[in-house]
PDB file of N, CA and C in Angstrom:
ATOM      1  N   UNK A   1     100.164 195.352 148.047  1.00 88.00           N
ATOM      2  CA  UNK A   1      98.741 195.028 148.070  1.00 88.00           C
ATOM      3  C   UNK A   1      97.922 196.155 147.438  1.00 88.00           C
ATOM      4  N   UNK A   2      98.622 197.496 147.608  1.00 91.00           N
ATOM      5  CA  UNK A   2      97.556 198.685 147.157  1.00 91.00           C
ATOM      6  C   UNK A   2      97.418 198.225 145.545  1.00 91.00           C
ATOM      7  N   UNK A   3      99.096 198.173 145.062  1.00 89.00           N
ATOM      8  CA  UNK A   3      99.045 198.481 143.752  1.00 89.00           C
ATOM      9  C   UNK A   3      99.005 197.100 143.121  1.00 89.00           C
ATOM     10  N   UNK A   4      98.552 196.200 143.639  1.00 84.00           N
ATOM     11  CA  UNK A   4      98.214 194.677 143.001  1.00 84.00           C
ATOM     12  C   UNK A   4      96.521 195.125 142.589  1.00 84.00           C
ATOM     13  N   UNK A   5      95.746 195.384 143.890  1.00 88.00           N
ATOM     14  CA  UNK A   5      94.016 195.435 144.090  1.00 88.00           C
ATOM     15  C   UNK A   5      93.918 196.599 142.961  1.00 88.00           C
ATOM     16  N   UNK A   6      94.866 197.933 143.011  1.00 87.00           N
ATOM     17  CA  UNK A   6      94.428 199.031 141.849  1.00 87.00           C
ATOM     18  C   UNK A   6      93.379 199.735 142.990  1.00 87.00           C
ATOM     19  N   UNK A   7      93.282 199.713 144.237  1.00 91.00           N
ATOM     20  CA  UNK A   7      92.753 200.600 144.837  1.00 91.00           C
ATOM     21  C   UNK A   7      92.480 201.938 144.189  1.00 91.00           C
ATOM     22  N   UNK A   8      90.835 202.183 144.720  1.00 91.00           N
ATOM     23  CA  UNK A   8      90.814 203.486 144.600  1.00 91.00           C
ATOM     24  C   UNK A   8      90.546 203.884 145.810  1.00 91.00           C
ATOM     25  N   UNK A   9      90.349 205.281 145.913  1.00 90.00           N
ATOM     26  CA  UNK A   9      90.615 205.988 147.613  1.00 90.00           C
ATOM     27  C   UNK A   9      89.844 205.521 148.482  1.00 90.00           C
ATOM     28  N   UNK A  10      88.574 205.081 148.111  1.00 93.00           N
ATOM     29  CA  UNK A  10      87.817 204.666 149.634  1.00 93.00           C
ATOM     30  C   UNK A  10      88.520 203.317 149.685  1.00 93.00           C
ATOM     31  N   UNK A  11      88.762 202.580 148.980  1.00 94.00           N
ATOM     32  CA  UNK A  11      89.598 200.992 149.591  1.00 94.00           C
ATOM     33  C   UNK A  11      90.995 201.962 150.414  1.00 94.00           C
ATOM     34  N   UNK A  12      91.768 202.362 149.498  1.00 93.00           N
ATOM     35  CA  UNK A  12      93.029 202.804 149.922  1.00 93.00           C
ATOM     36  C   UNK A  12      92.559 203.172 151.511  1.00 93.00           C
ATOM     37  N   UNK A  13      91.575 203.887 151.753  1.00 94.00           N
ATOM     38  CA  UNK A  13      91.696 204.790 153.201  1.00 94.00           C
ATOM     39  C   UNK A  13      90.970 203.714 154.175  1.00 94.00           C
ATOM     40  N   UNK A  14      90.468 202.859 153.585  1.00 94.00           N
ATOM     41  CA  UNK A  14      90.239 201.319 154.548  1.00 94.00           C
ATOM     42  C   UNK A  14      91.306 200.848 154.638  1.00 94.00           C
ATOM     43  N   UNK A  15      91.767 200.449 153.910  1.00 94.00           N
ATOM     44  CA  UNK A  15      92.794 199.203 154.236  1.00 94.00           C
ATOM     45  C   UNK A  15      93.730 200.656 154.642  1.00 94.00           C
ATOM     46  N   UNK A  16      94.426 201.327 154.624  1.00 94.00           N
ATOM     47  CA  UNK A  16      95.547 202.098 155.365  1.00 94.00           C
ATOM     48  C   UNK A  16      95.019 202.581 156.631  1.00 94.00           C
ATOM     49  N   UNK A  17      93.127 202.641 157.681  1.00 93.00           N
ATOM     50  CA  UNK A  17      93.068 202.561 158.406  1.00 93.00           C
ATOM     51  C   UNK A  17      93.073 201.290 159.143  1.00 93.00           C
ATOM     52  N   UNK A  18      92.917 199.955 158.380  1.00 93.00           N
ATOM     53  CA  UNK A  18      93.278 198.701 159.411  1.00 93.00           C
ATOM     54  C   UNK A  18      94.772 198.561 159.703  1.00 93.00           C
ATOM     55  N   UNK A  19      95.530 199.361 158.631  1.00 93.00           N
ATOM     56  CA  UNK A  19      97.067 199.064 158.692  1.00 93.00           C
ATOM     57  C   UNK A  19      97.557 199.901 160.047  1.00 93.00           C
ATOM     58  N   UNK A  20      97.069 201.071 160.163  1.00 92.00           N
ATOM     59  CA  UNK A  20      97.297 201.648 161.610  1.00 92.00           C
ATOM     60  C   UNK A  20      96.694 201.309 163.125  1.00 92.00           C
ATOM     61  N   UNK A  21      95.339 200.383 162.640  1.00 92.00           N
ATOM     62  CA  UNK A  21      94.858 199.896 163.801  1.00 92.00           C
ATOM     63  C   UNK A  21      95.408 198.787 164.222  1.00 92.00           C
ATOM     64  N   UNK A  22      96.397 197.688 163.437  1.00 90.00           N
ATOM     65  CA  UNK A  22      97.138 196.755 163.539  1.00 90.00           C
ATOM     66  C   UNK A  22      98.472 196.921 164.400  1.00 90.00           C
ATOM     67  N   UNK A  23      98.606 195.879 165.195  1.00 90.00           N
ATOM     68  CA  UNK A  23      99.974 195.832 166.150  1.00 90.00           C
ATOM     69  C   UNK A  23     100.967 195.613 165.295  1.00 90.00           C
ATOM     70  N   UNK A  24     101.533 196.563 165.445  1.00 89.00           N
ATOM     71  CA  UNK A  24     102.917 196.949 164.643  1.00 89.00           C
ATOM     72  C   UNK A  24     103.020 197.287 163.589  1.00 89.00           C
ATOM     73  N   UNK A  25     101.689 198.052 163.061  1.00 89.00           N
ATOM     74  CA  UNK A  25     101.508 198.053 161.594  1.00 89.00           C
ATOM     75  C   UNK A  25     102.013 199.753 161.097  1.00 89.00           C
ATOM     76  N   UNK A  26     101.646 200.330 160.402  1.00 92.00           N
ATOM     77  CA  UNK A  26     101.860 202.158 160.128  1.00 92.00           C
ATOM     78  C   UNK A  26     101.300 203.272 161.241  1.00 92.00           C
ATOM     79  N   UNK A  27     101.652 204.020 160.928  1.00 92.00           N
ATOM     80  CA  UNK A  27     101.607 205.773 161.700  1.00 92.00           C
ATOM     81  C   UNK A  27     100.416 206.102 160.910  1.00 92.00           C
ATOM     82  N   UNK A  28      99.535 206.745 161.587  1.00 93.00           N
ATOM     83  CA  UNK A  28      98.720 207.768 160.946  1.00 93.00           C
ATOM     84  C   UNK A  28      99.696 208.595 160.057  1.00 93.00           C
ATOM     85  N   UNK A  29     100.729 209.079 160.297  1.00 94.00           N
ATOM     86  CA  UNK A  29     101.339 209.876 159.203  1.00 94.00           C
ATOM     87  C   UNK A  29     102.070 209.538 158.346  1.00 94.00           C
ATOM     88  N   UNK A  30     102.629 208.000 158.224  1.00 94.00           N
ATOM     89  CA  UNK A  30     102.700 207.087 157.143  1.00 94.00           C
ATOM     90  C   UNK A  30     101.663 207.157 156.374  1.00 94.00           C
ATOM     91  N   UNK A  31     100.467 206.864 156.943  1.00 94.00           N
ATOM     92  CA  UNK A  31      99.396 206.521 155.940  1.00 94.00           C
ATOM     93  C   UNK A  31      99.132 207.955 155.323  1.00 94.00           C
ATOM     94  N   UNK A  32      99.319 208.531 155.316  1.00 94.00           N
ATOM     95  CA  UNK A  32      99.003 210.093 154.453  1.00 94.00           C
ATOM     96  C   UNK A  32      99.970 210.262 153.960  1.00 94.00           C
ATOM     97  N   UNK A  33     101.050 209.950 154.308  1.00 95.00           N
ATOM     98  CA  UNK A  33     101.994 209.966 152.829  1.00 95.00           C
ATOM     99  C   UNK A  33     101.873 208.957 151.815  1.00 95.00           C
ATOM    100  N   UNK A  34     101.283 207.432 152.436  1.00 95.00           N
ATOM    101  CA  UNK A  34     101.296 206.478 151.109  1.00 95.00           C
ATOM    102  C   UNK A  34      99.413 207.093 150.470  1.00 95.00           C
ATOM    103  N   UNK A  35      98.863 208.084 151.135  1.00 95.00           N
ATOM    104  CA  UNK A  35      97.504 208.389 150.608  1.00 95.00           C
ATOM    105  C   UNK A  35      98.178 209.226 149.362  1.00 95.00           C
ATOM    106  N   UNK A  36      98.755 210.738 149.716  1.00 95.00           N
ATOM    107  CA  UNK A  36      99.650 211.268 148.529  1.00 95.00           C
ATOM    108  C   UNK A  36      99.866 210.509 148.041  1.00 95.00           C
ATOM    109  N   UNK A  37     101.074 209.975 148.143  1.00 95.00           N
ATOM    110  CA  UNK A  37     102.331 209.191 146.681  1.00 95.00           C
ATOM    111  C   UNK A  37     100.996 208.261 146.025  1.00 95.00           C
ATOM    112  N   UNK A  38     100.077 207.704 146.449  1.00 93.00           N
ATOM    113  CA  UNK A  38      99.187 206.686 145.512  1.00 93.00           C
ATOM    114  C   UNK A  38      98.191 207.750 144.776  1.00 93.00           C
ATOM    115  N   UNK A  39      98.093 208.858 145.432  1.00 93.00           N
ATOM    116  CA  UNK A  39      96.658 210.062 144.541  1.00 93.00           C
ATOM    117  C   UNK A  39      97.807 210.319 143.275  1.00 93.00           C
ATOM    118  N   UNK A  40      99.120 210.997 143.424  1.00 94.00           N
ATOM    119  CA  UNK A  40      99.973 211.321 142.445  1.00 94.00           C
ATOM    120  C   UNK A  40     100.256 210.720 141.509  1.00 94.00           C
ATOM    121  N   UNK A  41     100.574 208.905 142.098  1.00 94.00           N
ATOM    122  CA  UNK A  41     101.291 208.244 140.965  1.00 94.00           C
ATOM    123  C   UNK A  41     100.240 207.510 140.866  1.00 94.00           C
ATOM    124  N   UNK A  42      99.304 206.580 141.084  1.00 93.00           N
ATOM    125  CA  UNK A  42      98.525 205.392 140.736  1.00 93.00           C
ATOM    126  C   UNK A  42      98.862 205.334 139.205  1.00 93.00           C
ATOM    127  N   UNK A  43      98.527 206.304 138.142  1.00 91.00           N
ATOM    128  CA  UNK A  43      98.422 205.700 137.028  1.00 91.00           C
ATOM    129  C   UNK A  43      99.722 204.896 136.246  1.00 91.00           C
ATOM    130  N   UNK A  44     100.866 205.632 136.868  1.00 93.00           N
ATOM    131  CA  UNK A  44     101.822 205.368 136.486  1.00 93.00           C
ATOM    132  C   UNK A  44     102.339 204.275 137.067  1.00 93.00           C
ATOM    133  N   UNK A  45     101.789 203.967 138.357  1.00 92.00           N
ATOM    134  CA  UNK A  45     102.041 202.472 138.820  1.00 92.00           C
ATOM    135  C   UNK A  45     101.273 201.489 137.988  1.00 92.00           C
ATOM    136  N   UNK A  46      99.875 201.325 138.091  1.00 88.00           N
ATOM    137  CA  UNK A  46      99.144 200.600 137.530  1.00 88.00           C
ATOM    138  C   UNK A  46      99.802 200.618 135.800  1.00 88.00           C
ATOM    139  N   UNK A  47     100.281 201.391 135.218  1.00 87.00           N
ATOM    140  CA  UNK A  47     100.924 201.047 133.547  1.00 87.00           C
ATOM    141  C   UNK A  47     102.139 200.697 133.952  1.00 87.00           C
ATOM    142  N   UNK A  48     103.048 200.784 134.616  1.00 87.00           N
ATOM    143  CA  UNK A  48     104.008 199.419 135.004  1.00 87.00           C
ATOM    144  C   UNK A  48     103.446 198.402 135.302  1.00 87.00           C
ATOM    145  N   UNK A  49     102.940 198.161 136.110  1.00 86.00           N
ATOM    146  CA  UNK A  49     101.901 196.833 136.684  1.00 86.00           C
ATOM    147  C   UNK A  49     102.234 195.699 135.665  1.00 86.00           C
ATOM    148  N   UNK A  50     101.091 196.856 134.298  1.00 81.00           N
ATOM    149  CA  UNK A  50     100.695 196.139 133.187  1.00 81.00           C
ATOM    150  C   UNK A  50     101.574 195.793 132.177  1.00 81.00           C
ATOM    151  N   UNK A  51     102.595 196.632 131.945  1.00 78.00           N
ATOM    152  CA  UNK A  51     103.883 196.388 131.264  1.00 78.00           C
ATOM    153  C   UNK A  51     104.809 195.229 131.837  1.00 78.00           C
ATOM    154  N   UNK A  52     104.967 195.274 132.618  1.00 79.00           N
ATOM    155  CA  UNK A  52     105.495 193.984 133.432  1.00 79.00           C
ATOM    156  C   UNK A  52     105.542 192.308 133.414  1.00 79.00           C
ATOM    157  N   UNK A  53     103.617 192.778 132.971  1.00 77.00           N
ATOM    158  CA  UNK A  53     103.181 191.528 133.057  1.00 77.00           C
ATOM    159  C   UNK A  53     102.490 190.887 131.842  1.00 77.00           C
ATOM    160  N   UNK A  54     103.051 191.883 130.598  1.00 69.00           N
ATOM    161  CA  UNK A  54     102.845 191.645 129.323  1.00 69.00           C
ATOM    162  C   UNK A  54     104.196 191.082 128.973  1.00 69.00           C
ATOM    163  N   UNK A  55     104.138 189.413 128.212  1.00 72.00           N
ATOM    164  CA  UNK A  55     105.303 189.443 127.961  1.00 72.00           C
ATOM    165  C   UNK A  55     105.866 190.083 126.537  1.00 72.00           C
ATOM    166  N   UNK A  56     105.357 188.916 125.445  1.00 74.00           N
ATOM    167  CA  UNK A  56     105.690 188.994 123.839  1.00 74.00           C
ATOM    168  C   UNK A  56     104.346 190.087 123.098  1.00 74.00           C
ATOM    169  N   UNK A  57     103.448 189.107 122.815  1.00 78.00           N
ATOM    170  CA  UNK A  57     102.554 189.667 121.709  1.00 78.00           C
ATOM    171  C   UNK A  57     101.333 189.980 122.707  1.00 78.00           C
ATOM    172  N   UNK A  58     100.764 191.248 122.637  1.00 78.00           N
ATOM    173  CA  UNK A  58      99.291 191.539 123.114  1.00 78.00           C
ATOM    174  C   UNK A  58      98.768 191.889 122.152  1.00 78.00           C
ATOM    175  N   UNK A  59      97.191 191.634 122.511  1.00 84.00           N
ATOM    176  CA  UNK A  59      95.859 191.800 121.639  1.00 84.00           C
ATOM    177  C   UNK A  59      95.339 193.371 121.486  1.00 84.00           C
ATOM    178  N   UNK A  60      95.541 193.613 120.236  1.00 86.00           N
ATOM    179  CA  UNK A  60      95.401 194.913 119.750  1.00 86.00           C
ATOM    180  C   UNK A  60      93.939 195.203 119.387  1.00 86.00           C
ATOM    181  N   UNK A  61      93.059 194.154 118.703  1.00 90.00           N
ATOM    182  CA  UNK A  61      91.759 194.087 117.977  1.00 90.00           C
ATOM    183  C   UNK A  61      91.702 193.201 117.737  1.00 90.00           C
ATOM    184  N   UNK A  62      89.863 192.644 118.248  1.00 94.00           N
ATOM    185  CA  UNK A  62      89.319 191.771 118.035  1.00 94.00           C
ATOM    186  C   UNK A  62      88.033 191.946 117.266  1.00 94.00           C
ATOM    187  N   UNK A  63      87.522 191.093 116.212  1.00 95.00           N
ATOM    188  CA  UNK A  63      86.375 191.105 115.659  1.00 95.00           C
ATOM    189  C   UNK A  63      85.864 189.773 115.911  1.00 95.00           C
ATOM    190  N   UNK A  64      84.389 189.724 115.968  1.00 94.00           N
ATOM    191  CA  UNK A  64      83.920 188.590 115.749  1.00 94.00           C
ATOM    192  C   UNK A  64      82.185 188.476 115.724  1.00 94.00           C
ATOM    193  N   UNK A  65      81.717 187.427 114.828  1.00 94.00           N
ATOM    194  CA  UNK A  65      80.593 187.419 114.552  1.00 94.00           C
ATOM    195  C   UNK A  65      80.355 186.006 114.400  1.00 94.00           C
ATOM    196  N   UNK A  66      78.660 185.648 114.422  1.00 91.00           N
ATOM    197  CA  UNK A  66      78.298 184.102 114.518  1.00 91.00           C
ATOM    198  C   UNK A  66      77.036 184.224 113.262  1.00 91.00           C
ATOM    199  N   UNK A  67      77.734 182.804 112.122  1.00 86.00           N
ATOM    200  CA  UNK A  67      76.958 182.913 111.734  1.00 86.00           C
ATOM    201  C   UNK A  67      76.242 181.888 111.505  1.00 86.00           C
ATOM    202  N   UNK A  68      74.887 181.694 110.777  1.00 79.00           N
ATOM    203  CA  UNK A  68      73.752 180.283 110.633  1.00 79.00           C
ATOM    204  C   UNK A  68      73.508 180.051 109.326  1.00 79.00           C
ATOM    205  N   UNK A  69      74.060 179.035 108.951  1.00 75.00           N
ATOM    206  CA  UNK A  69      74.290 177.897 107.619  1.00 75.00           C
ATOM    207  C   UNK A  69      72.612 178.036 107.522  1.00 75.00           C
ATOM    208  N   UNK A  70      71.896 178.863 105.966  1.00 73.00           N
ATOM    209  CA  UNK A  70      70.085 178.933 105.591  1.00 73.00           C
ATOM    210  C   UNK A  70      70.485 177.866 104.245  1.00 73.00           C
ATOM    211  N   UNK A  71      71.508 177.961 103.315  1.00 72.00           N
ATOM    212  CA  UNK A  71      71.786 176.100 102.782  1.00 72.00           C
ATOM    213  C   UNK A  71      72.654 175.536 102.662  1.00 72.00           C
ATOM    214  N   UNK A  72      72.042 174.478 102.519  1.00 70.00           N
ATOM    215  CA  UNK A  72      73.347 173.413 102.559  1.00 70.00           C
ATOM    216  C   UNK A  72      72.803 172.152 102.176  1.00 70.00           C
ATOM    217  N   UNK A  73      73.900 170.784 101.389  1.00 73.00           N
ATOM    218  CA  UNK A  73      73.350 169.708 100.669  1.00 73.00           C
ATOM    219  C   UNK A  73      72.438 168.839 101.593  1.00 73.00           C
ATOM    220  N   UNK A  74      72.899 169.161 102.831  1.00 70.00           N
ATOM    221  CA  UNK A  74      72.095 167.988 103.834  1.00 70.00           C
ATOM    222  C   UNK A  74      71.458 169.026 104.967  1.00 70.00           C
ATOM    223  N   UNK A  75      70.102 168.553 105.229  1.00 72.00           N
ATOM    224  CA  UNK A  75      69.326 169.435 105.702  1.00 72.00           C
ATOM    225  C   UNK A  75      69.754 169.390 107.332  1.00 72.00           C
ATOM    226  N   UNK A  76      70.008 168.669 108.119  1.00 69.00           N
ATOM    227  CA  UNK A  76      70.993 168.094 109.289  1.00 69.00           C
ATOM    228  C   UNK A  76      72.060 169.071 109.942  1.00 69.00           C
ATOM    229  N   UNK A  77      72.518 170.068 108.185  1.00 66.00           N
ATOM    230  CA  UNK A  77      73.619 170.553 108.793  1.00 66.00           C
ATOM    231  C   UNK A  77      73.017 172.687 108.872  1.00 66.00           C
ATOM    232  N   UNK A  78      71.396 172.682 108.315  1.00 71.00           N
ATOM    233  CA  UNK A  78      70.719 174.147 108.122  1.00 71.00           C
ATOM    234  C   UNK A  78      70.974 174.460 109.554  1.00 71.00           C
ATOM    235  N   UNK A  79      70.923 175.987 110.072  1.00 72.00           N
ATOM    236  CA  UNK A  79      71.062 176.563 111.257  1.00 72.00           C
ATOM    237  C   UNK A  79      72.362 175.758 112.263  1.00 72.00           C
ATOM    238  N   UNK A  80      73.310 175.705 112.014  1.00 76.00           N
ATOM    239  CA  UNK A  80      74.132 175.278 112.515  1.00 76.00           C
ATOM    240  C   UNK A  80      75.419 176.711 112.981  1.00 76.00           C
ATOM    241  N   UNK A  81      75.344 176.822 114.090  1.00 82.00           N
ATOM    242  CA  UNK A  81      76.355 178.114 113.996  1.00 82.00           C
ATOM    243  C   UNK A  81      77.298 177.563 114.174  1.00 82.00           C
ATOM    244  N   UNK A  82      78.126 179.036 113.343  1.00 85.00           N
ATOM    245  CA  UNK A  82      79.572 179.197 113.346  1.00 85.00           C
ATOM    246  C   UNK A  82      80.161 180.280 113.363  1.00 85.00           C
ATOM    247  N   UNK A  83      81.371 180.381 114.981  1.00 90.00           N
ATOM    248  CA  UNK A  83      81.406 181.864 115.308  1.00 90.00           C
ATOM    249  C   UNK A  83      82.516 182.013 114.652  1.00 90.00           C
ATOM    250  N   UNK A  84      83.123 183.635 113.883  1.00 93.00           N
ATOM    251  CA  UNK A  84      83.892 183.662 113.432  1.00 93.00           C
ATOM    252  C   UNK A  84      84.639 184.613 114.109  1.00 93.00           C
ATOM    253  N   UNK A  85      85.996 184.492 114.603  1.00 94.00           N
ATOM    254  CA  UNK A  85      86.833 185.303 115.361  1.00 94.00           C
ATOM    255  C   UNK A  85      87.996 185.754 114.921  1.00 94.00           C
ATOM    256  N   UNK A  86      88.276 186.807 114.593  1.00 94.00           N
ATOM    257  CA  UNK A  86      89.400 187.463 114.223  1.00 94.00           C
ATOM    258  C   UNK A  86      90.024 188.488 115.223  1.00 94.00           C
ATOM    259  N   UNK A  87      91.499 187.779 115.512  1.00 92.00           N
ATOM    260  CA  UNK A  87      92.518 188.626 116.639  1.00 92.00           C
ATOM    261  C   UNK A  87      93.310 188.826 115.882  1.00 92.00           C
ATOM    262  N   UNK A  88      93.528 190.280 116.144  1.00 90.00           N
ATOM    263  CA  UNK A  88      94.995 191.505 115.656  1.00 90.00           C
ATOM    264  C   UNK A  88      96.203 191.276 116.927  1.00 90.00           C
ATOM    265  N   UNK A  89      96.847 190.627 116.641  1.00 86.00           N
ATOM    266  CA  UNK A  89      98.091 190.851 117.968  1.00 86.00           C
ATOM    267  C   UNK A  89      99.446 191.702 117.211  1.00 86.00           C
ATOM    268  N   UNK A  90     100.002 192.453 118.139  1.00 83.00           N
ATOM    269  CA  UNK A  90     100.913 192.517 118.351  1.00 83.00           C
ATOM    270  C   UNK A  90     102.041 192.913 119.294  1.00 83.00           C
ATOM    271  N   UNK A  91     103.073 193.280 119.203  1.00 78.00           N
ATOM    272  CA  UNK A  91     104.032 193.450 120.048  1.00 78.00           C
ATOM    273  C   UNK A  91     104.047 194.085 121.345  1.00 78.00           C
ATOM    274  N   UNK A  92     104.544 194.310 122.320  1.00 66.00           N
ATOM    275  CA  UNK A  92     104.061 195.195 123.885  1.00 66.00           C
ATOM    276  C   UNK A  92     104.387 196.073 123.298  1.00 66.00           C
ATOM    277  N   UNK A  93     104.361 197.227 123.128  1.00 63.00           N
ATOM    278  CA  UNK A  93     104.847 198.158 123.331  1.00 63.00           C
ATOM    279  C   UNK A  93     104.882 199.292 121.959  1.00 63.00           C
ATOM    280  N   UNK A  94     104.234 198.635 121.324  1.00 62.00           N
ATOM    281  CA  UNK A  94     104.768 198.781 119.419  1.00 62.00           C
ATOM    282  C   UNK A  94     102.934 198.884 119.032  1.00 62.00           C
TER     283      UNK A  94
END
């Protein structure tokens, strides 16, 4: 649950004080060791997280802009937008 939410310390030290106020739940001195190991590692959890759950191709760069038709043969079709989107993908990891 810590490292799903991406807690930062004031969540972390809530939710690890309901976890000790709970029947049958952690030790006050559990919870200060999972307070350490999450101050030390978070980042390195959270970039597994994300590696994990990237499969093939991720989005590297995106451009995009909208634009409005000033002529055209039929007057019906003046100010008509059109957004233009350009995505860079590639590989996880690459």
């Amino acid at each position: 649950a810590i490292a799903s939410a991406d807690m930062d310390l004031n969540q972390l030290e809530a939710f690890l004080t309901a976890q000790t106020k709970k029947q049958g739940g952690i030790t006050p001195d559990q919870a200060a060791v999972i307070t350490k190991f999450w101050k030390n590692h978070r980042s390195q959890i959270h970039e597994s997280l994300i590696n994990q759950s990237c499969w093939d191709n991720v989005l590297k760069n995106m451009n995009w802009r909208v634009d409005l038709k000033s002529q055209l043969r039929h007057i019906d079709q003046i100010n008509t937008p059109v957004a233009i989107v350009e995505m860079e993908l590639g590989k996880n990891g690459q």
